[in-house]
Every structure is written in structure tokens, then in C-alpha cells.
Amino acid sequence: QVQLVESGGGLVQPGGSLRLSCAASGSISSINTMGWYRQAPGKERESVAIITSSSSTSYADSVKGRSTISRDNTKNTVDLQMNSLKPEDTAVYYCYADARVGPWGVKYPYWGQGTQVTVSS
């Protein structure tokens, strides 16, 4: 009942920037936490950045200082601005949203299909 559509992934050179966007749609009553995870080849999925409904943020140590997560509560969107990209940032990036479906539903984590980010020359 909830769909997360990601965009903005692609190929970028080391030191470059990229902006990922995610839009949630469906029978959504409310969204609490939104965020971005990533999974590199041969590695486990890890959190990148998280933002609550009150705009409290949390970042992985590997991206602190060069990434910014933001959200628009009126549009149910979340963005991740990444600067000074490194080859180790190469991964599939997944959007998630902790959303409630319907007025009597419970919060549940929903995931997007993922978007590929490749940092290479």
C-alpha cells in the first residue's frame, strides 16, 4: 500500500556530488522516520542517514560532514545530498519510510527498490 520511488542515482567521479530523492505514495496516514540505507557488493546493508518527523537527523560516521538528509512532510519526500563522494560510497542506495497506512494502521518500515550509485573515474 506504500510505494517508495527513488531517483538521482548514477555514475559520478570521485569528489563529485549527487542528490538522491525518494517519494512515498499510497494510503499513508503519517510517516515517522525516513532515511537512506546502502549496500555495497559483498557487504551488509548499512544505514547512511536518518531523519525523524521532527527533522532530527543521524548520520553514519563514514558520511558525516559531507552528507545532508532533508525531508518535506507535505510531500512525503526525503532527499540525501552527498558531496565529496568516494569510491567506497559505491553501493545500491535504498530509501525507507516508517509509515502508517490508514487511520487504524500500525507503523511499518517500507523500502524502495534501490538506486545504484557508482563513484568511479
Tab-separated table of C-alpha atoms in Angstrom:
chain	number	residue	atom	x	y	z
A	1	GLN	CA	0.000	0.000	0.000
A	2	VAL	CA	3.046	2.238	0.281
A	3	GLN	CA	5.463	2.758	-2.548
A	4	LEU	CA	8.832	4.443	-2.327
A	5	VAL	CA	10.285	5.699	-5.575
A	6	GLU	CA	13.946	6.644	-5.650
A	7	SER	CA	15.743	8.803	-8.152
A	8	GLY	CA	19.046	10.566	-8.602
A	9	GLY	CA	21.438	7.645	-8.679
A	10	GLY	CA	24.069	7.247	-11.322
A	11	LEU	CA	27.742	7.463	-12.133
A	12	VAL	CA	29.810	10.214	-10.586
A	13	GLN	CA	33.530	10.890	-10.363
A	14	PRO	CA	35.378	10.853	-7.040
A	15	GLY	CA	34.973	14.200	-5.342
A	16	GLY	CA	31.716	14.853	-7.106
A	17	SER	CA	28.239	15.303	-5.727
A	18	LEU	CA	24.953	13.538	-6.035
A	19	ARG	CA	21.453	14.166	-4.773
A	20	LEU	CA	19.164	11.244	-4.127
A	21	SER	CA	15.426	11.725	-3.838
A	22	CYS	CA	12.663	9.493	-2.593
A	23	ALA	CA	8.921	9.987	-2.767
A	24	ALA	CA	6.444	7.981	-0.742
A	25	SER	CA	2.961	7.408	-2.063
A	26	GLY	CA	-0.074	5.309	-1.274
A	27	SER	CA	-2.597	5.090	1.518
A	28	ILE	CA	-0.382	6.882	4.004
A	29	SER	CA	-1.752	8.372	7.182
A	30	SER	CA	1.570	9.509	8.563
A	31	ILE	CA	5.293	8.954	8.288
A	32	ASN	CA	7.586	8.965	11.265
A	33	THR	CA	11.158	8.174	10.323
A	34	MET	CA	12.574	8.311	6.818
A	35	GLY	CA	16.069	7.560	5.717
A	36	TRP	CA	18.626	6.050	3.411
A	37	TYR	CA	20.483	2.776	3.603
A	38	ARG	CA	23.074	1.379	1.269
A	39	GLN	CA	24.543	-1.981	0.409
A	40	ALA	CA	27.885	-2.375	-1.293
A	41	PRO	CA	28.897	-5.563	-3.107
A	42	GLY	CA	29.807	-8.265	-0.629
A	43	LYS	CA	28.737	-6.199	2.355
A	44	GLU	CA	25.730	-5.941	4.606
A	45	ARG	CA	23.200	-3.193	4.271
A	46	GLU	CA	24.058	-0.237	6.471
A	47	SER	CA	22.334	2.937	7.482
A	48	VAL	CA	23.530	6.146	5.874
A	49	ALA	CA	21.262	8.837	7.229
A	50	ILE	CA	18.008	9.004	9.136
A	51	ILE	CA	15.594	11.845	9.719
A	52	THR	CA	12.580	11.890	12.000
A	53	SER	CA	9.287	13.676	11.523
A	54	SER	CA	10.630	16.485	13.700
A	55	SER	CA	13.736	16.766	11.490
A	56	SER	CA	16.130	15.217	13.965
A	57	THR	CA	18.954	13.644	11.963
A	58	SER	CA	21.522	10.932	12.373
A	59	TYR	CA	24.408	10.084	10.060
A	60	ALA	CA	26.810	7.229	9.645
A	61	ASP	CA	30.357	8.164	10.589
A	62	SER	CA	31.514	7.456	7.057
A	63	VAL	CA	29.352	10.230	5.595
A	64	LYS	CA	29.293	12.814	8.365
A	65	GLY	CA	30.330	16.246	7.230
A	66	ARG	CA	29.689	15.604	3.568
A	67	SER	CA	26.084	14.451	3.501
A	68	THR	CA	22.816	16.123	4.339
A	69	ILE	CA	19.443	14.484	4.677
A	70	SER	CA	16.251	16.507	4.448
A	71	ARG	CA	12.540	15.908	4.115
A	72	ASP	CA	9.354	17.608	3.066
A	73	ASN	CA	6.488	16.451	5.239
A	74	THR	CA	3.869	17.966	2.953
A	75	LYS	CA	5.109	15.928	0.005
A	76	ASN	CA	6.302	12.809	1.844
A	77	THR	CA	9.717	13.070	0.281
A	78	VAL	CA	13.234	12.658	1.595
A	79	ASP	CA	16.466	13.704	-0.074
A	80	LEU	CA	20.097	12.876	0.506
A	81	GLN	CA	22.716	15.320	-0.699
A	82	MET	CA	26.124	13.695	-0.903
A	83	ASN	CA	29.297	15.645	-1.567
A	84	SER	CA	32.954	14.717	-1.860
A	85	LEU	CA	31.991	11.259	-2.984
A	86	LYS	CA	34.478	8.439	-2.628
A	87	PRO	CA	34.772	5.095	-4.403
A	88	GLU	CA	33.728	3.402	-1.173
A	89	ASP	CA	30.387	5.179	-1.461
A	90	THR	CA	29.583	2.911	-4.381
A	91	ALA	CA	26.510	0.917	-3.448
A	92	VAL	CA	22.847	0.422	-4.030
A	93	TYR	CA	21.034	3.043	-2.012
A	94	TYR	CA	17.649	2.227	-0.537
A	95	CYS	CA	15.044	4.618	0.711
A	96	TYR	CA	12.860	3.656	3.640
A	97	ALA	CA	9.931	5.119	5.462
A	98	ASP	CA	8.325	4.167	8.745
A	99	ALA	CA	4.748	4.813	7.742
A	100	ARG	CA	1.232	4.241	8.986
A	101	VAL	CA	-1.358	3.082	6.485
A	102	GLY	CA	-4.886	4.193	7.255
A	103	PRO	CA	-6.107	5.814	10.452
A	104	TRP	CA	-6.047	2.496	12.357
A	105	GLY	CA	-2.921	1.020	10.904
A	106	VAL	CA	0.371	0.440	12.644
A	107	LYS	CA	3.709	1.851	11.673
A	108	TYR	CA	5.731	-0.395	9.420
A	109	PRO	CA	9.012	0.048	7.579
A	110	TYR	CA	8.692	0.263	3.816
A	111	TRP	CA	11.579	0.047	1.388
A	112	GLY	CA	12.246	1.298	-2.081
A	113	GLN	CA	13.702	-0.799	-4.870
A	114	GLY	CA	17.083	0.865	-4.615
A	115	THR	CA	19.107	3.093	-6.888
A	116	GLN	CA	22.672	2.434	-7.972
A	117	VAL	CA	25.367	4.933	-7.072
A	118	THR	CA	28.744	4.361	-8.658
A	119	VAL	CA	31.721	6.546	-7.792
A	120	SER	CA	34.472	5.942	-10.296
A	121	SER	CA	36.709	7.675	-12.797
